[in-house]
Short mmCIF file of C-alpha atoms in Angstrom, two decimals:
data_model
loop_
_atom_site.label_atom_id
_atom_site.label_comp_id
_atom_site.label_asym_id
_atom_site.label_seq_id
_atom_site.Cartn_x
_atom_site.Cartn_y
_atom_site.Cartn_z
CA UNK G 1 130.02 120.19 132.05
CA UNK G 2 127.33 122.51 133.44
CA UNK G 3 124.25 123.66 131.55
CA UNK G 4 125.71 127.01 130.47
CA UNK G 5 128.91 125.43 129.16
CA UNK G 6 126.96 122.77 127.28
CA UNK G 7 124.73 125.37 125.62
CA UNK G 8 127.72 127.46 124.59
CA UNK G 9 129.48 124.42 123.12
CA UNK G 10 126.33 123.48 121.19
CA UNK G 11 126.19 126.95 119.65
CA UNK G 12 129.90 126.93 118.83
CA UNK G 13 129.88 123.45 117.26
CA UNK G 14 126.37 123.12 115.83
CA UNK G 15 125.66 126.70 114.86
CA UNK G 16 122.98 129.16 116.00
CA UNK G 17 119.26 128.44 116.33
CA UNK G 18 119.63 124.71 117.08
CA UNK G 19 116.38 124.20 118.94
CA UNK G 20 116.02 122.95 122.49
CA UNK G 21 112.89 122.41 124.56
CA UNK G 22 112.03 124.89 127.33
CA UNK G 23 113.47 128.24 128.33
CA UNK G 24 115.75 126.37 130.70
CA UNK G 25 116.74 123.28 128.69
CA UNK G 26 116.80 119.88 130.37
CA UNK G 27 120.16 118.08 130.38
CA UNK G 28 119.01 114.46 130.12
CA UNK G 29 121.47 111.67 130.94
CA UNK G 30 119.30 108.58 131.57
CA UNK G 31 115.96 107.07 130.61
CA UNK G 32 113.89 104.13 131.83
CA UNK G 33 110.32 103.31 130.78
CA UNK G 34 108.35 106.59 131.17
CA UNK G 35 111.04 108.34 133.21
CA UNK G 36 113.99 110.58 132.35
CA UNK G 37 116.77 111.80 134.64
CA UNK G 38 118.80 114.98 134.28
CA UNK G 39 122.47 115.55 135.08
CA UNK G 40 121.58 116.58 138.66
CA UNK G 41 119.70 113.33 139.29
CA UNK G 42 116.21 114.81 139.08
CA UNK G 43 113.53 112.51 137.66
CA UNK G 44 110.98 113.66 135.06
CA UNK G 45 107.76 112.01 133.92
CA UNK G 46 107.97 111.84 130.12
CA UNK G 47 104.56 112.70 128.69
CA UNK G 48 105.89 113.79 125.32
CA UNK G 49 108.13 111.25 123.60
CA UNK G 50 106.58 108.88 121.10
CA UNK G 51 110.03 107.75 119.90
CA UNK G 52 110.58 105.37 122.86
CA UNK G 53 107.23 103.83 121.95
CA UNK G 54 107.50 100.89 124.35
CA UNK G 55 109.45 102.79 126.99
CA UNK G 56 112.91 104.30 127.29
CA UNK G 57 115.68 101.70 127.15
CA UNK G 58 113.14 98.87 126.82
CA UNK G 59 115.01 95.67 127.81
CA UNK G 60 113.67 93.58 124.91
CA UNK G 61 114.66 96.23 122.34
CA UNK G 62 118.08 96.82 123.94
CA UNK G 63 118.80 93.09 123.93
CA UNK G 64 117.72 92.75 120.30
CA UNK G 65 119.98 95.62 119.20
CA UNK G 66 123.00 94.42 121.21
CA UNK G 67 122.64 90.79 120.18
CA UNK G 68 122.32 91.53 116.47
CA UNK G 69 125.07 94.19 116.56
CA UNK G 70 127.43 91.62 118.08
CA UNK G 71 126.68 89.21 115.24
CA UNK G 72 126.21 91.20 112.02
CA UNK G 73 125.11 94.55 110.63
CA UNK G 74 125.28 95.15 106.89
CA UNK G 75 123.17 96.69 104.14
CA UNK G 76 120.18 94.94 102.57
CA UNK G 77 121.82 93.95 99.27
CA UNK G 78 122.87 90.80 101.07
CA UNK G 79 120.19 88.31 102.04
CA UNK G 80 119.14 88.29 105.68
CA UNK G 81 116.14 86.77 107.44
CA UNK G 82 115.54 89.77 109.71
CA UNK G 83 114.33 91.95 106.84
CA UNK G 84 111.75 89.56 105.38
CA UNK G 85 110.62 88.31 108.80
CA UNK G 86 110.02 91.86 110.00
CA UNK G 87 108.19 93.00 106.88
CA UNK G 88 105.98 89.91 107.04
CA UNK G 89 105.00 90.67 110.66
CA UNK G 90 104.62 94.39 109.99
CA UNK G 91 102.34 93.99 106.97
CA UNK G 92 100.20 91.44 108.85
CA UNK G 93 98.98 94.36 110.99
CA UNK G 94 97.45 95.98 107.90
CA UNK G 95 95.62 93.12 106.24
CA UNK G 96 94.34 93.40 102.69
CA UNK G 97 96.61 94.49 99.87
CA UNK G 98 99.07 96.67 101.79
CA UNK G 99 101.62 93.87 101.75
CA UNK G 100 104.83 95.37 100.31
CA UNK G 101 107.22 97.50 102.35
CA UNK G 102 110.26 99.68 101.83
CA UNK G 103 112.43 100.52 104.84
CA UNK G 104 114.34 103.77 105.38
CA UNK G 105 115.96 105.51 108.35
CA UNK G 106 113.62 108.50 108.82
CA UNK G 107 110.00 109.45 108.28
CA UNK G 108 111.15 112.34 106.08
CA UNK G 109 112.71 109.83 103.68
CA UNK G 110 109.57 107.69 103.76
CA UNK G 111 107.31 110.63 102.91
CA UNK G 112 109.67 111.80 100.15
CA UNK G 113 109.53 108.32 98.59
CA UNK G 114 105.75 108.18 98.99
CA UNK G 115 105.46 111.32 96.86
CA UNK G 116 107.74 109.79 94.23
CA UNK G 117 105.54 106.70 94.23
CA UNK G 118 102.49 108.90 93.60
CA UNK G 119 104.29 110.57 90.70
CA UNK G 120 105.29 107.19 89.24
CA UNK G 121 101.70 105.93 89.43
CA UNK G 122 99.87 109.04 88.23
CA UNK G 123 102.39 110.75 85.97
CA UNK G 124 101.59 113.97 87.84
CA UNK G 125 103.30 115.99 90.58
CA UNK G 126 100.67 118.05 92.39
CA UNK G 127 100.51 117.41 96.15
CA UNK G 128 97.99 118.60 98.74
CA UNK G 129 98.55 118.88 102.51
CA UNK G 130 96.85 120.79 105.30
CA UNK G 131 97.96 124.30 106.17
CA UNK G 132 98.99 123.37 109.74
CA UNK G 133 100.98 120.19 109.31
CA UNK G 134 104.48 118.76 109.27
CA UNK G 135 105.73 115.80 107.22
CA UNK G 136 109.52 116.06 107.34
CA UNK G 137 112.53 118.02 106.18
CA UNK G 138 113.73 116.88 102.76
CA UNK G 139 113.65 119.56 100.07
CA UNK G 140 110.30 118.32 98.80
CA UNK G 141 108.38 117.38 101.95
CA UNK G 142 109.55 120.49 103.80
CA UNK G 143 107.39 122.44 101.33
CA UNK G 144 104.34 120.74 102.86
CA UNK G 145 104.84 122.54 106.17
CA UNK G 146 103.52 126.10 106.06
CA UNK G 147 105.07 127.04 109.38
CA UNK G 148 108.68 126.15 108.60
CA UNK G 149 108.89 125.80 104.81
CA UNK G 150 112.33 126.88 103.62
CA UNK G 151 112.82 130.22 101.90
CA UNK G 152 114.69 128.47 99.12
CA UNK G 153 113.12 125.23 97.92
CA UNK G 154 114.51 124.64 94.42
CA UNK G 155 111.15 125.73 93.02
CA UNK G 156 109.41 122.71 94.53
CA UNK G 157 106.74 124.86 96.19
CA UNK G 158 104.95 125.08 92.83
CA UNK G 159 103.91 121.44 93.27
CA UNK G 160 102.28 121.93 96.69
CA UNK G 161 98.87 123.33 97.57
CA UNK G 162 97.40 123.58 101.05
CA UNK G 163 93.92 122.96 102.33
CA UNK G 164 92.40 124.38 105.50
CA UNK G 165 93.14 122.06 108.42
CA UNK G 166 90.18 120.59 110.31
CA UNK G 167 89.26 122.26 113.60
CA UNK G 168 86.41 120.63 115.51
CA UNK G 169 86.12 123.59 117.89
CA UNK G 170 85.74 126.33 115.26
CA UNK G 171 84.69 124.58 112.04
CA UNK G 172 81.39 122.73 111.81
CA UNK G 173 82.20 119.66 109.74
CA UNK G 174 80.94 116.55 111.60
CA UNK G 175 80.97 114.25 108.55
CA UNK G 176 84.08 115.56 106.84
CA UNK G 177 82.15 116.87 103.82
CA UNK G 178 83.52 120.41 104.11
CA UNK G 179 87.10 119.18 104.25
CA UNK G 180 86.50 116.94 101.25
CA UNK G 181 85.13 119.91 99.30
CA UNK G 182 88.20 121.98 100.18
CA UNK G 183 90.44 119.16 98.93
CA UNK G 184 88.44 119.05 95.70
CA UNK G 185 89.03 122.78 95.21
CA UNK G 186 92.79 122.29 95.42
CA UNK G 187 92.67 119.27 93.14
CA UNK G 188 90.92 121.42 90.55
CA UNK G 189 93.59 124.13 90.95
CA UNK G 190 96.36 121.59 90.37
CA UNK G 191 94.64 120.36 87.24
CA UNK G 192 94.05 123.88 85.91
CA UNK G 193 97.70 124.76 86.46
CA UNK G 194 98.83 121.93 84.21
CA UNK G 195 100.79 120.27 87.02
CA UNK G 196 98.02 117.80 87.73
CA UNK G 197 97.01 116.10 90.97
CA UNK G 198 99.14 113.26 92.29
CA UNK G 199 98.48 112.87 96.02
CA UNK G 200 96.92 114.06 99.25
CA UNK G 201 99.10 113.44 102.32
CA UNK G 202 97.57 113.61 105.80
CA UNK G 203 98.06 112.28 109.31
CA UNK G 204 94.82 110.33 109.91
CA UNK G 205 94.49 111.84 113.40
CA UNK G 206 95.65 115.31 112.26
CA UNK G 207 97.97 115.38 115.26
CA UNK G 208 100.06 118.42 114.34
CA UNK G 209 96.85 120.27 113.55
CA UNK G 210 95.72 119.77 117.15
CA UNK G 211 94.07 116.32 116.81
CA UNK G 212 90.51 117.61 116.43
CA UNK G 213 87.58 115.42 117.44
CA UNK G 214 86.36 113.32 114.51
CA UNK G 215 83.76 110.60 114.20
CA UNK G 216 84.91 107.24 112.80
CA UNK G 217 84.90 107.43 109.01
CA UNK G 218 85.37 111.22 108.95
CA UNK G 219 88.01 110.92 106.23
CA UNK G 220 85.94 108.72 103.88
CA UNK G 221 84.42 111.56 101.81
CA UNK G 222 87.93 112.88 101.20
CA UNK G 223 89.14 109.43 100.22
CA UNK G 224 86.36 109.29 97.61
CA UNK G 225 87.32 112.70 96.21
CA UNK G 226 90.96 111.63 95.88
CA UNK G 227 90.00 108.35 94.20
CA UNK G 228 87.64 110.03 91.72
CA UNK G 229 90.45 112.40 90.72
CA UNK G 230 92.82 109.50 90.09
CA UNK G 231 95.18 110.56 92.88
CA UNK G 232 96.87 108.77 95.73
CA UNK G 233 95.93 108.92 99.41
CA UNK G 234 99.08 108.90 101.56
CA UNK G 235 98.58 108.47 105.31
CA UNK G 236 101.51 109.64 107.41
CA UNK G 237 101.36 107.41 110.49
CA UNK G 238 104.69 108.48 111.95
CA UNK G 239 102.90 109.79 115.04
CA UNK G 240 99.54 108.02 114.94
CA UNK G 241 100.56 104.45 114.17
CA UNK G 242 101.66 101.34 116.07
CA UNK G 243 98.48 101.06 118.19
CA UNK G 244 98.62 104.58 119.63
CA UNK G 245 95.00 105.30 118.72
CA UNK G 246 93.93 102.48 121.02
CA UNK G 247 90.93 101.35 119.04
CA UNK G 248 93.05 100.25 116.05
CA UNK G 249 96.66 99.43 115.28
CA UNK G 250 96.71 102.10 112.56
CA UNK G 251 94.78 105.36 112.71
CA UNK G 252 93.62 105.09 109.09
CA UNK G 253 91.76 101.93 110.15
CA UNK G 254 89.93 104.04 112.73
CA UNK G 255 89.04 106.44 109.93
CA UNK G 256 87.73 103.56 107.83
CA UNK G 257 89.92 104.37 104.81
CA UNK G 258 92.43 102.32 102.83
CA UNK G 259 95.42 104.45 101.82
CA UNK G 260 97.52 103.79 98.76
CA UNK G 261 100.66 104.36 100.83
CA UNK G 262 101.23 104.44 104.60
CA UNK G 263 104.42 105.99 105.94
CA UNK G 264 105.97 105.23 109.33
CA UNK G 265 108.90 106.43 111.41
CA UNK G 266 109.76 107.66 114.92
CA UNK G 267 108.39 104.89 117.20
CA UNK G 268 109.22 102.06 114.78
CA UNK G 269 112.57 101.16 116.38
CA UNK G 270 112.03 102.68 119.84
CA UNK G 271 114.83 105.18 119.25
CA UNK G 272 116.91 103.19 116.79
CA UNK G 273 116.63 104.89 113.35
CA UNK G 274 113.99 102.85 111.52
CA UNK G 275 111.26 104.12 109.19
CA UNK G 276 109.51 103.06 106.03
CA UNK G 277 106.31 102.70 104.08
CA UNK G 278 103.86 100.05 102.94
CA UNK G 279 101.84 99.88 99.73
CA UNK G 280 100.25 97.44 97.31
CA UNK G 281 102.46 95.02 95.30
CA UNK G 282 101.61 96.53 91.92
CA UNK G 283 102.44 100.00 93.23
CA UNK G 284 105.79 98.89 94.58
CA UNK G 285 106.57 97.17 91.29
CA UNK G 286 105.85 100.36 89.33
CA UNK G 287 108.01 102.40 91.69
CA UNK G 288 110.90 99.93 91.52
CA UNK G 289 110.75 100.02 87.74
CA UNK G 290 110.53 103.83 87.65
CA UNK G 291 113.27 104.65 90.18
CA UNK G 292 116.52 102.92 91.02
CA UNK G 293 116.21 103.34 94.79
CA UNK G 294 118.59 102.00 97.44
CA UNK G 295 119.10 102.96 101.09
CA UNK G 296 122.40 101.90 102.67
CA UNK G 297 121.09 101.72 106.21
CA UNK G 298 117.38 101.12 105.61
CA UNK G 299 116.31 97.61 106.59
CA UNK G 300 119.69 96.58 108.00
CA UNK G 301 119.70 93.55 110.36
CA UNK G 302 120.02 95.61 113.56
CA UNK G 303 117.24 98.01 112.54
CA UNK G 304 114.94 95.09 111.78
CA UNK G 305 115.81 93.39 115.08
CA UNK G 306 114.90 96.56 116.99
CA UNK G 307 111.69 97.03 115.03
CA UNK G 308 110.65 93.40 115.52
CA UNK G 309 111.18 93.75 119.28
CA UNK G 310 108.84 96.77 119.28
CA UNK G 311 106.07 94.79 117.58
CA UNK G 312 106.56 91.93 120.03
CA UNK G 313 106.34 94.29 123.01
CA UNK G 314 103.12 95.87 121.73
CA UNK G 315 101.57 92.47 121.20
CA UNK G 316 102.75 90.62 124.31
CA UNK G 317 102.17 93.47 126.75
CA UNK G 318 98.80 94.36 125.16
CA UNK G 319 99.80 97.98 124.75
CA UNK G 320 97.00 98.74 122.28
CA UNK G 321 94.45 97.88 124.98
CA UNK G 322 96.45 99.96 127.44
CA UNK G 323 96.32 102.94 125.07
CA UNK G 324 92.53 102.67 124.85
CA UNK G 325 92.16 102.33 128.63
CA UNK G 326 94.50 105.17 129.61
CA UNK G 327 93.12 107.41 126.89
CA UNK G 328 89.57 107.03 128.19
CA UNK G 329 90.69 107.73 131.76
CA UNK G 330 92.69 110.75 130.61
CA UNK G 331 89.70 112.20 128.78
CA UNK G 332 87.53 111.87 131.88
CA UNK G 333 90.16 113.45 134.12
CA UNK G 334 90.85 116.34 131.73
CA UNK G 335 87.13 117.05 131.38
CA UNK G 336 86.97 117.33 135.16
CA UNK G 337 89.71 119.95 134.97
CA UNK G 338 87.80 121.74 132.19
CA UNK G 339 84.82 122.15 134.52
CA UNK G 340 87.14 123.63 137.09
CA UNK G 341 89.17 126.00 134.90
CA UNK G 342 87.55 128.26 132.31
CA UNK G 343 90.79 128.60 130.36
CA UNK G 344 90.29 125.04 129.07
CA UNK G 345 88.13 125.38 125.99
CA UNK G 346 88.22 121.80 124.75
CA UNK G 347 89.51 118.33 125.64
CA UNK G 348 91.02 116.07 122.97
CA UNK G 349 91.79 112.36 123.10
CA UNK G 350 92.66 109.64 120.61
CA UNK G 351 94.00 106.72 122.60
CA UNK G 352 97.44 107.43 124.01
CA UNK G 353 97.49 111.01 122.78
CA UNK G 354 95.44 113.56 124.66
CA UNK G 355 95.42 117.18 125.75
CA UNK G 356 93.48 120.37 126.21
CA UNK G 357 93.06 123.49 124.13
CA UNK G 358 93.46 126.73 126.05
CA UNK G 359 91.26 129.74 125.23
CA UNK G 360 91.25 133.32 126.41
CA UNK G 361 87.48 133.37 125.96
CA UNK G 362 85.15 130.42 125.38
CA UNK G 363 82.70 132.60 123.50
CA UNK G 364 85.10 134.21 121.04
CA UNK G 365 87.34 131.10 121.09
CA UNK G 366 90.42 133.32 120.99
CA UNK G 367 93.42 131.01 121.47
CA UNK G 368 95.53 131.37 124.61
CA UNK G 369 98.87 130.52 123.02
CA UNK G 370 100.97 132.43 125.55
CA UNK G 371 99.18 130.71 128.40
CA UNK G 372 99.97 127.32 126.87
CA UNK G 373 103.66 128.30 126.89
CA UNK G 374 103.41 129.15 130.59
CA UNK G 375 101.81 125.81 131.38
CA UNK G 376 104.43 123.83 129.48
CA UNK G 377 107.24 125.65 131.31
CA UNK G 378 105.57 125.29 134.71
CA UNK G 379 105.02 121.57 134.18
CA UNK G 380 108.69 121.17 133.31
CA UNK G 381 109.68 122.90 136.55
CA UNK G 382 107.49 120.40 138.43
CA UNK G 383 109.04 117.39 136.72
CA UNK G 384 106.56 116.66 133.92
CA UNK G 385 107.63 116.97 130.29
CA UNK G 386 105.05 117.76 127.60
CA UNK G 387 104.58 120.15 124.70
CA UNK G 388 101.98 122.00 122.61
CA UNK G 389 100.79 122.03 119.00
CA UNK G 390 97.93 123.04 116.70
CA UNK G 391 97.48 125.95 114.32
CA UNK G 392 97.57 128.40 117.20
CA UNK G 393 100.06 126.43 119.35
CA UNK G 394 97.57 126.55 122.21
CA UNK G 395 96.80 122.84 122.62
CA UNK G 396 98.77 120.68 125.04
CA UNK G 397 100.27 117.63 123.36
CA UNK G 398 100.47 114.73 125.77
CA UNK G 399 101.87 111.74 123.90
CA UNK G 400 103.73 109.48 126.34
CA UNK G 401 105.28 106.06 125.77
CA UNK G 402 102.68 103.32 125.39
CA UNK G 403 103.62 101.86 128.78
CA UNK G 404 102.08 104.89 130.52
CA UNK G 405 99.91 103.65 133.41
CA UNK G 406 97.10 104.89 135.68
CA UNK G 407 99.69 105.80 138.30
CA UNK G 408 101.53 107.98 135.81
CA UNK G 409 98.29 109.55 134.60
CA UNK G 410 97.32 110.45 138.18
CA UNK G 411 100.65 112.22 138.66
CA UNK G 412 100.25 114.08 135.37
CA UNK G 413 96.71 115.27 136.11
CA UNK G 414 97.49 116.30 139.69
CA UNK G 415 100.50 118.29 138.54
CA UNK G 416 98.48 119.97 135.81
CA UNK G 417 95.78 120.80 138.36
CA UNK G 418 98.39 122.41 140.61
CA UNK G 419 99.82 124.43 137.73
CA UNK G 420 96.41 125.65 136.57
CA UNK G 421 95.47 126.56 140.14
CA UNK G 422 98.49 128.85 140.18
CA UNK G 423 98.22 130.29 136.67
CA UNK G 424 94.48 130.38 135.90
CA UNK G 425 91.36 131.50 137.75
CA UNK G 426 88.85 128.76 138.53
CA UNK G 427 85.47 128.79 136.74
#
């Protein structure tokens, strides 16, 4: 089936407006480590996917899934060692009191449950998120996303207030005090409305917001504001977790805060649907007594086998150290490009997630969103897959599998240099 036929069949069977990447979508048929192949046999360097966290079709994960599938897969109302063994290993990466877990299939489910936990613990429903974020697509958590919140939300939007997202290029807030004050303003609004304040939910690296530069501990003033108001701090680590930040296994640890709930998803099973959350034992007990919750597929033996294999790969292949190493090299290389091309206004890096923000003018800091689109498309044509994000959608998002090496980074940077040489004037 050629590309045109496949697109037409998608529209006919899935309906209109089902999104695809790129103006000329890529028909992917095979993956291995950091590489993808299309139907014509062309190879692409995958600099985007954080779902295959330890590499596409990782042999250890594939073997774990196949072996357990051949033996047993059933829901978690039966006893099985895989569930408790995995949760024990997972929670050991947190330390402290975050020792209870609940497993789901998607990060959207995990975030939805996290908000219910906050309601159960506080007796209130008011939620705060940034105005340039994304936390999932259930009826409730979809209201957190200003860019794609549904027109009809069962009236749930009344429970959500947004705070200005951090922006290290345009907003002077080196210690996080301004952001904390903005959160306090929205807490006060929730309380005045009679809804009350239940929780703040943030990605600790603010990845969808464009992963602005932040000093360690930047989020601490906000944590204090949330605590003083009696609310819950929920850290969405769907993108930032599992050692991606390089310096720490979890990005909230880099921020020096202790969340009440941490949610996880995409990379947890390396492509197998696994997600969940962790919290303190007394919080989990209150939730379990307040809601009769069960997930048919969450925590099943195959899901836990896949997730355990991911943790083993991170540990045994020292992928956290690799994220720190490659991230530092990427930052240096991208800064060299910034000196060469005036369209690069800023370089961002937090371990194995890095990129550049494009500007039309470094003085006015007008975003070059259209230019970012051109770069993403040109990179795709040259065999490198990446994307863009941020409030203005002008920041390249480079978030490859954790097995990304110096050799892969060199290819990425050289290709980006070639693209910028064609599309942008040199400084």
